[in-house]
GROMACS .gro file of C-alpha atoms in nm:
model
  354
    1UNK     CA    1   8.485  -6.549  -2.426
    2UNK     CA    2   8.547  -6.856  -2.235
    3UNK     CA    3   8.365  -6.786  -1.982
    4UNK     CA    4   8.065  -6.745  -2.213
    5UNK     CA    5   8.171  -7.036  -2.390
    6UNK     CA    6   8.156  -7.314  -2.090
    7UNK     CA    7   7.828  -7.114  -1.990
    8UNK     CA    8   7.635  -7.163  -2.306
    9UNK     CA    9   7.738  -7.565  -2.240
   10UNK     CA   10   7.590  -7.661  -1.896
   11UNK     CA   11   7.253  -7.739  -1.911
   12UNK     CA   12   7.027  -7.485  -1.866
   13UNK     CA   13   6.607  -7.483  -1.731
   14UNK     CA   14   6.408  -7.517  -1.960
   15UNK     CA   15   6.188  -7.110  -1.997
   16UNK     CA   16   5.757  -7.158  -1.925
   17UNK     CA   17   5.526  -7.002  -1.973
   18UNK     CA   18   5.297  -6.913  -1.664
   19UNK     CA   19   5.020  -7.087  -1.729
   20UNK     CA   20   4.591  -6.966  -1.636
   21UNK     CA   21   4.468  -7.064  -1.253
   22UNK     CA   22   4.272  -7.426  -1.256
   23UNK     CA   23   3.966  -7.277  -1.127
   24UNK     CA   24   4.049  -6.943  -1.393
   25UNK     CA   25   3.996  -7.206  -1.731
   26UNK     CA   26   3.711  -7.111  -1.853
   27UNK     CA   27   3.820  -6.700  -1.857
   28UNK     CA   28   4.063  -6.823  -2.145
   29UNK     CA   29   4.435  -6.808  -2.170
   30UNK     CA   30   4.646  -6.576  -1.911
   31UNK     CA   31   4.651  -6.267  -2.059
   32UNK     CA   32   5.013  -6.106  -2.025
   33UNK     CA   33   5.117  -5.767  -2.049
   34UNK     CA   34   5.183  -5.732  -2.391
   35UNK     CA   35   4.847  -5.858  -2.434
   36UNK     CA   36   4.710  -5.593  -2.239
   37UNK     CA   37   4.924  -5.334  -2.447
   38UNK     CA   38   4.707  -5.388  -2.749
   39UNK     CA   39   4.328  -5.471  -2.591
   40UNK     CA   40   4.370  -5.081  -2.436
   41UNK     CA   41   4.471  -4.882  -2.770
   42UNK     CA   42   4.250  -5.073  -2.904
   43UNK     CA   43   3.966  -4.968  -2.699
   44UNK     CA   44   4.171  -4.605  -2.631
   45UNK     CA   45   4.168  -4.603  -3.008
   46UNK     CA   46   3.717  -4.658  -3.052
   47UNK     CA   47   3.633  -4.430  -2.780
   48UNK     CA   48   3.795  -4.161  -2.985
   49UNK     CA   49   3.661  -4.230  -3.225
   50UNK     CA   50   3.304  -4.221  -3.109
   51UNK     CA   51   3.375  -3.878  -2.936
   52UNK     CA   52   3.436  -3.722  -3.240
   53UNK     CA   53   3.117  -3.861  -3.434
   54UNK     CA   54   2.935  -3.694  -3.153
   55UNK     CA   55   3.124  -3.346  -3.169
   56UNK     CA   56   3.058  -3.329  -3.562
   57UNK     CA   57   2.652  -3.425  -3.444
   58UNK     CA   58   2.679  -3.134  -3.212
   59UNK     CA   59   2.876  -2.944  -3.426
   60UNK     CA   60   2.615  -3.019  -3.748
   61UNK     CA   61   2.434  -2.753  -3.918
   62UNK     CA   62   2.064  -2.858  -4.002
   63UNK     CA   63   2.033  -2.590  -4.261
   64UNK     CA   64   2.382  -2.724  -4.439
   65UNK     CA   65   2.313  -2.886  -4.825
   66UNK     CA   66   2.485  -3.037  -5.092
   67UNK     CA   67   2.393  -3.157  -5.434
   68UNK     CA   68   2.489  -3.529  -5.371
   69UNK     CA   69   2.175  -3.492  -5.110
   70UNK     CA   70   1.919  -3.515  -5.405
   71UNK     CA   71   1.999  -3.829  -5.552
   72UNK     CA   72   2.090  -4.005  -5.165
   73UNK     CA   73   1.874  -4.098  -4.846
   74UNK     CA   74   1.890  -4.231  -4.527
   75UNK     CA   75   1.665  -4.548  -4.359
   76UNK     CA   76   1.763  -4.750  -4.055
   77UNK     CA   77   2.090  -4.612  -4.082
   78UNK     CA   78   2.223  -4.707  -4.465
   79UNK     CA   79   2.214  -4.472  -4.708
   80UNK     CA   80   2.092  -4.546  -5.011
   81UNK     CA   81   2.226  -4.395  -5.306
   82UNK     CA   82   2.005  -4.338  -5.680
   83UNK     CA   83   2.246  -4.507  -5.998
   84UNK     CA   84   2.126  -4.254  -6.212
   85UNK     CA   85   1.942  -4.447  -6.464
   86UNK     CA   86   1.590  -4.286  -6.567
   87UNK     CA   87   1.273  -4.470  -6.612
   88UNK     CA   88   1.233  -4.519  -7.004
   89UNK     CA   89   0.824  -4.450  -7.088
   90UNK     CA   90   0.576  -4.672  -7.184
   91UNK     CA   91   0.573  -4.694  -7.583
   92UNK     CA   92   0.931  -4.728  -7.610
   93UNK     CA   93   0.948  -5.035  -7.322
   94UNK     CA   94   0.652  -5.166  -7.548
   95UNK     CA   95   0.893  -5.143  -7.889
   96UNK     CA   96   1.188  -5.365  -7.787
   97UNK     CA   97   0.962  -5.627  -7.572
   98UNK     CA   98   0.816  -5.619  -7.909
   99UNK     CA   99   1.215  -5.671  -8.079
  100UNK     CA  100   1.248  -5.937  -7.806
  101UNK     CA  101   0.971  -6.101  -7.876
  102UNK     CA  102   1.104  -6.104  -8.273
  103UNK     CA  103   1.459  -6.265  -8.098
  104UNK     CA  104   1.217  -6.549  -7.952
  105UNK     CA  105   1.027  -6.613  -8.289
  106UNK     CA  106   1.329  -6.659  -8.432
  107UNK     CA  107   1.472  -6.896  -8.225
  108UNK     CA  108   1.144  -7.088  -8.181
  109UNK     CA  109   1.076  -7.102  -8.561
  110UNK     CA  110   1.450  -7.209  -8.540
  111UNK     CA  111   1.359  -7.517  -8.276
  112UNK     CA  112   1.086  -7.597  -8.541
  113UNK     CA  113   1.285  -7.640  -8.839
  114UNK     CA  114   1.508  -7.918  -8.604
  115UNK     CA  115   1.281  -8.070  -8.412
  116UNK     CA  116   1.100  -8.194  -8.809
  117UNK     CA  117   1.454  -8.244  -8.894
  118UNK     CA  118   1.431  -8.536  -8.613
  119UNK     CA  119   1.106  -8.622  -8.653
  120UNK     CA  120   1.166  -8.744  -9.038
  121UNK     CA  121   1.512  -8.941  -8.929
  122UNK     CA  122   1.297  -9.134  -8.655
  123UNK     CA  123   0.990  -9.203  -8.886
  124UNK     CA  124   1.191  -9.425  -9.006
  125UNK     CA  125   1.412  -9.508  -8.766
  126UNK     CA  126   1.162  -9.578  -8.476
  127UNK     CA  127   1.028  -9.891  -8.414
  128UNK     CA  128   0.643  -9.666  -8.355
  129UNK     CA  129   0.434 -10.080  -8.342
  130UNK     CA  130   0.648 -10.284  -8.113
  131UNK     CA  131   0.718 -10.607  -8.276
  132UNK     CA  132   0.504 -10.853  -8.061
  133UNK     CA  133   0.771 -11.193  -8.143
  134UNK     CA  134   1.078 -11.016  -8.095
  135UNK     CA  135   1.208 -11.250  -7.720
  136UNK     CA  136   1.564 -11.137  -7.693
  137UNK     CA  137   1.671 -11.009  -7.445
  138UNK     CA  138   1.646 -10.638  -7.324
  139UNK     CA  139   1.959 -10.552  -7.246
  140UNK     CA  140   2.046 -10.168  -7.101
  141UNK     CA  141   2.045 -10.066  -7.366
  142UNK     CA  142   1.683 -10.120  -7.513
  143UNK     CA  143   1.552 -10.014  -7.156
  144UNK     CA  144   1.717  -9.695  -7.256
  145UNK     CA  145   1.537  -9.685  -7.555
  146UNK     CA  146   1.164  -9.806  -7.408
  147UNK     CA  147   1.197  -9.462  -7.103
  148UNK     CA  148   1.277  -9.167  -7.438
  149UNK     CA  149   1.044  -9.326  -7.688
  150UNK     CA  150   0.723  -9.342  -7.549
  151UNK     CA  151   0.673  -8.975  -7.452
  152UNK     CA  152   0.996  -8.837  -7.675
  153UNK     CA  153   0.756  -8.998  -7.966
  154UNK     CA  154   0.385  -8.828  -7.839
  155UNK     CA  155   0.560  -8.548  -7.783
  156UNK     CA  156   0.622  -8.506  -8.121
  157UNK     CA  157   0.359  -8.605  -8.204
  158UNK     CA  158   0.432  -8.988  -8.474
  159UNK     CA  159   0.215  -9.129  -8.146
  160UNK     CA  160  -0.098  -9.053  -8.095
  161UNK     CA  161  -0.201  -9.021  -7.739
  162UNK     CA  162  -0.444  -9.253  -7.597
  163UNK     CA  163  -0.728  -9.125  -7.515
  164UNK     CA  164  -0.812  -9.267  -7.124
  165UNK     CA  165  -1.124  -9.462  -7.096
  166UNK     CA  166  -1.416  -9.432  -6.829
  167UNK     CA  167  -1.512  -9.103  -6.618
  168UNK     CA  168  -1.384  -8.759  -6.787
  169UNK     CA  169  -1.306  -8.520  -7.040
  170UNK     CA  170  -1.127  -8.885  -7.282
  171UNK     CA  171  -1.340  -9.001  -7.478
  172UNK     CA  172  -1.342  -9.405  -7.428
  173UNK     CA  173  -1.124  -9.627  -7.641
  174UNK     CA  174  -1.405  -9.782  -7.903
  175UNK     CA  175  -1.377 -10.211  -7.938
  176UNK     CA  176  -1.514 -10.434  -8.202
  177UNK     CA  177  -1.629 -10.825  -8.051
  178UNK     CA  178  -1.618 -11.002  -8.332
  179UNK     CA  179  -1.772 -11.417  -8.330
  180UNK     CA  180  -1.607 -11.722  -8.400
  181UNK     CA  181  -1.778 -12.046  -8.410
  182UNK     CA  182  -1.423 -12.243  -8.415
  183UNK     CA  183  -1.094 -12.152  -8.226
  184UNK     CA  184  -0.913 -12.197  -8.539
  185UNK     CA  185  -1.058 -11.893  -8.680
  186UNK     CA  186  -1.030 -11.709  -8.378
  187UNK     CA  187  -0.678 -11.750  -8.495
  188UNK     CA  188  -0.653 -11.748  -8.859
  189UNK     CA  189  -0.812 -11.421  -8.847
  190UNK     CA  190  -0.728 -11.070  -8.924
  191UNK     CA  191  -0.777 -10.785  -8.858
  192UNK     CA  192  -1.032 -10.592  -9.227
  193UNK     CA  193  -0.891 -10.259  -9.069
  194UNK     CA  194  -0.511 -10.438  -9.142
  195UNK     CA  195  -0.540 -10.588  -9.439
  196UNK     CA  196  -0.716 -10.232  -9.545
  197UNK     CA  197  -0.365 -10.033  -9.421
  198UNK     CA  198  -0.086 -10.294  -9.458
  199UNK     CA  199  -0.130 -10.131  -9.820
  200UNK     CA  200  -0.084  -9.731  -9.720
  201UNK     CA  201   0.285  -9.685  -9.595
  202UNK     CA  202   0.186  -9.652  -9.228
  203UNK     CA  203   0.342  -9.679  -8.857
  204UNK     CA  204   0.334 -10.028  -8.970
  205UNK     CA  205   0.595 -10.050  -9.261
  206UNK     CA  206   0.796  -9.780  -9.102
  207UNK     CA  207   0.800 -10.076  -8.812
  208UNK     CA  208   0.839 -10.312  -9.049
  209UNK     CA  209   1.157 -10.137  -9.220
  210UNK     CA  210   1.344 -10.042  -8.798
  211UNK     CA  211   1.276 -10.379  -8.721
  212UNK     CA  212   1.462 -10.538  -9.123
  213UNK     CA  213   1.685 -10.202  -8.990
  214UNK     CA  214   1.798 -10.309  -8.629
  215UNK     CA  215   1.878 -10.668  -8.701
  216UNK     CA  216   2.118 -10.592  -9.046
  217UNK     CA  217   1.880 -10.758  -9.288
  218UNK     CA  218   1.825 -10.575  -9.587
  219UNK     CA  219   1.469 -10.641  -9.804
  220UNK     CA  220   1.394 -10.884  -9.935
  221UNK     CA  221   1.329 -10.727 -10.323
  222UNK     CA  222   1.776 -10.639 -10.222
  223UNK     CA  223   1.818 -10.974 -10.137
  224UNK     CA  224   1.627 -11.155 -10.506
  225UNK     CA  225   1.694 -10.886 -10.728
  226UNK     CA  226   2.055 -10.882 -10.818
  227UNK     CA  227   2.187 -10.546 -10.966
  228UNK     CA  228   2.211 -10.472 -11.333
  229UNK     CA  229   2.510 -10.567 -11.550
  230UNK     CA  230   2.580 -10.175 -11.762
  231UNK     CA  231   2.955 -10.337 -11.851
  232UNK     CA  232   3.139 -10.106 -11.602
  233UNK     CA  233   3.465 -10.266 -11.434
  234UNK     CA  234   3.450 -10.250 -11.057
  235UNK     CA  235   3.760 -10.179 -10.899
  236UNK     CA  236   3.803 -10.392 -10.596
  237UNK     CA  237   4.078 -10.258 -10.390
  238UNK     CA  238   4.351 -10.598 -10.209
  239UNK     CA  239   4.236 -10.497  -9.848
  240UNK     CA  240   3.869 -10.686 -10.065
  241UNK     CA  241   4.024 -10.860 -10.219
  242UNK     CA  242   4.213 -11.012  -9.928
  243UNK     CA  243   3.882 -11.016  -9.761
  244UNK     CA  244   3.704 -11.203  -9.999
  245UNK     CA  245   3.993 -11.489 -10.057
  246UNK     CA  246   3.946 -11.509  -9.646
  247UNK     CA  247   3.610 -11.546  -9.635
  248UNK     CA  248   3.595 -11.804  -9.987
  249UNK     CA  249   3.856 -11.986  -9.709
  250UNK     CA  250   3.697 -12.038  -9.357
  251UNK     CA  251   3.438 -12.249  -9.333
  252UNK     CA  252   3.058 -12.273  -9.230
  253UNK     CA  253   3.091 -12.227  -8.903
  254UNK     CA  254   3.296 -11.973  -8.918
  255UNK     CA  255   3.112 -11.797  -9.164
  256UNK     CA  256   2.780 -11.832  -8.995
  257UNK     CA  257   2.974 -11.697  -8.682
  258UNK     CA  258   3.081 -11.401  -8.755
  259UNK     CA  259   2.824 -11.249  -9.029
  260UNK     CA  260   2.591 -11.278  -8.658
  261UNK     CA  261   2.847 -11.110  -8.514
  262UNK     CA  262   2.818 -10.822  -8.764
  263UNK     CA  263   2.441 -10.781  -8.756
  264UNK     CA  264   2.469 -10.779  -8.362
  265UNK     CA  265   2.757 -10.509  -8.391
  266UNK     CA  266   2.537 -10.329  -8.694
  267UNK     CA  267   2.226 -10.383  -8.409
  268UNK     CA  268   2.395 -10.228  -8.161
  269UNK     CA  269   2.496  -9.947  -8.362
  270UNK     CA  270   2.158  -9.891  -8.483
  271UNK     CA  271   2.016  -9.843  -8.124
  272UNK     CA  272   2.258  -9.612  -7.975
  273UNK     CA  273   2.239  -9.455  -8.328
  274UNK     CA  274   1.852  -9.401  -8.200
  275UNK     CA  275   1.897  -9.353  -7.907
  276UNK     CA  276   2.126  -9.015  -7.934
  277UNK     CA  277   1.803  -8.873  -8.218
  278UNK     CA  278   1.535  -8.995  -7.868
  279UNK     CA  279   1.761  -8.776  -7.674
  280UNK     CA  280   1.795  -8.458  -7.922
  281UNK     CA  281   1.481  -8.451  -8.025
  282UNK     CA  282   1.361  -8.446  -7.680
  283UNK     CA  283   1.641  -8.115  -7.558
  284UNK     CA  284   1.471  -7.871  -7.928
  285UNK     CA  285   1.030  -7.995  -7.754
  286UNK     CA  286   1.164  -7.853  -7.375
  287UNK     CA  287   1.310  -7.579  -7.550
  288UNK     CA  288   1.154  -7.542  -7.810
  289UNK     CA  289   0.803  -7.553  -7.529
  290UNK     CA  290   1.052  -7.288  -7.310
  291UNK     CA  291   1.086  -7.061  -7.569
  292UNK     CA  292   0.704  -7.124  -7.691
  293UNK     CA  293   0.602  -6.958  -7.261
  294UNK     CA  294   0.846  -6.709  -7.319
  295UNK     CA  295   0.674  -6.560  -7.578
  296UNK     CA  296   0.341  -6.618  -7.477
  297UNK     CA  297   0.481  -6.439  -7.168
  298UNK     CA  298   0.564  -6.108  -7.320
  299UNK     CA  299   0.280  -6.029  -7.499
  300UNK     CA  300   0.160  -6.095  -7.171
  301UNK     CA  301   0.334  -5.789  -7.037
  302UNK     CA  302   0.293  -5.614  -7.407
  303UNK     CA  303  -0.076  -5.586  -7.365
  304UNK     CA  304  -0.114  -5.559  -6.960
  305UNK     CA  305   0.095  -5.237  -6.968
  306UNK     CA  306  -0.153  -5.117  -7.205
  307UNK     CA  307  -0.500  -4.934  -7.128
  308UNK     CA  308  -0.771  -5.123  -7.031
  309UNK     CA  309  -0.973  -5.264  -6.715
  310UNK     CA  310  -0.830  -5.608  -6.722
  311UNK     CA  311  -0.883  -5.901  -6.373
  312UNK     CA  312  -0.694  -6.229  -6.375
  313UNK     CA  313  -0.836  -6.541  -6.432
  314UNK     CA  314  -0.544  -6.732  -6.319
  315UNK     CA  315  -0.219  -6.734  -6.175
  316UNK     CA  316  -0.095  -6.991  -6.396
  317UNK     CA  317   0.195  -7.194  -6.254
  318UNK     CA  318   0.285  -7.506  -6.299
  319UNK     CA  319  -0.115  -7.821  -6.270
  320UNK     CA  320  -0.063  -8.057  -6.064
  321UNK     CA  321  -0.206  -8.431  -6.190
  322UNK     CA  322  -0.381  -8.603  -5.911
  323UNK     CA  323  -0.385  -8.997  -5.983
  324UNK     CA  324  -0.730  -9.141  -5.851
  325UNK     CA  325  -0.610  -9.520  -5.955
  326UNK     CA  326  -0.428  -9.464  -5.621
  327UNK     CA  327  -0.126  -9.560  -5.749
  328UNK     CA  328   0.172  -9.610  -5.547
  329UNK     CA  329   0.454  -9.423  -5.679
  330UNK     CA  330   0.440  -9.030  -5.502
  331UNK     CA  331   0.602  -8.747  -5.713
  332UNK     CA  332   0.442  -8.514  -5.540
  333UNK     CA  333   0.436  -8.482  -5.154
  334UNK     CA  334  -0.006  -8.470  -5.190
  335UNK     CA  335   0.001  -8.765  -5.386
  336UNK     CA  336  -0.036  -8.609  -5.747
  337UNK     CA  337   0.250  -8.563  -6.060
  338UNK     CA  338   0.354  -8.196  -6.202
  339UNK     CA  339   0.254  -8.167  -6.582
  340UNK     CA  340   0.323  -7.875  -6.770
  341UNK     CA  341   0.366  -7.570  -6.749
  342UNK     CA  342   0.019  -7.280  -6.793
  343UNK     CA  343   0.133  -6.897  -6.798
  344UNK     CA  344  -0.158  -6.642  -6.630
  345UNK     CA  345  -0.435  -6.523  -6.763
  346UNK     CA  346  -0.625  -6.225  -6.768
  347UNK     CA  347  -0.974  -6.107  -6.951
  348UNK     CA  348  -0.998  -5.776  -7.030
  349UNK     CA  349  -1.325  -5.536  -6.987
  350UNK     CA  350  -1.538  -5.566  -7.317
  351UNK     CA  351  -1.468  -5.156  -7.478
  352UNK     CA  352  -1.730  -5.016  -7.719
  353UNK     CA  353  -1.409  -4.785  -7.958
  354UNK     CA  354  -1.514  -4.548  -8.175
   0.00000   0.00000   0.00000
């Protein structure tokens, strides 16, 4: 026992594995006996497996049959098996597609109702004719509204798309030139169309109401005419009494600053509400357009399953709008901008039916 403890306490040389020679480093680590044993066992097992497969192929009966062979086939050494799905008749598929079209039509009707509701809200909020005299600094919120407003309102039909001027299918914008004698008459001139349309509610009235709503001001009628006294006693809460006392005791400068701050807060809240409505309307318009194309495609597939010779006119896809004016911005590699998605178009041969 004493000798073993003495032997263990003495310094021993560290054991070092034999490494690969410098000239054979390209071959990797030096193989030990245990590595060779593992490699030999793996090689022999694979060799025995190949030998068994060769014997099985040599002893195979060419006339043997299993019922599993009916639904299986082998292509390029890969075995494929049928899942047992029986193809449905065309009449049943057409009925199922009719049900699918009915569901898509129901969802699209829901989207259209949402679009009409949002258009009714935006009809009184959206600034359909931007004010010329607004010289306020544009914030990030105003930039977002400006980017989204025009395209969304044109898609929804609240704004008419201006026809393209010049050559093309679109008609040119009509112009009317009025001549005046003096410069003062030019400045004081108002077109007759504006005077006639001022009595009827239209986009201009919506714009004026939205401008007053965004600025936080109320119409002149409500400010000039006080509410009628019907004899009712209006209860006043303690918070309102305290606020009224604070307003009465404050100086006019503080009152003006508070009023301006409240008006700015109302303006920001109105702009955020308007931006949310525009985003919601844009989402519903995109969804309704996708459902419309899906409904058209399902009806087309159902008609293609019917009888009669047909010919494809156009393969559909997203149309490309090419700018002829040489714009600097190019959304596509070919210099065009992506337009609306167009469905496939087929033409059936006219048949005389009894």
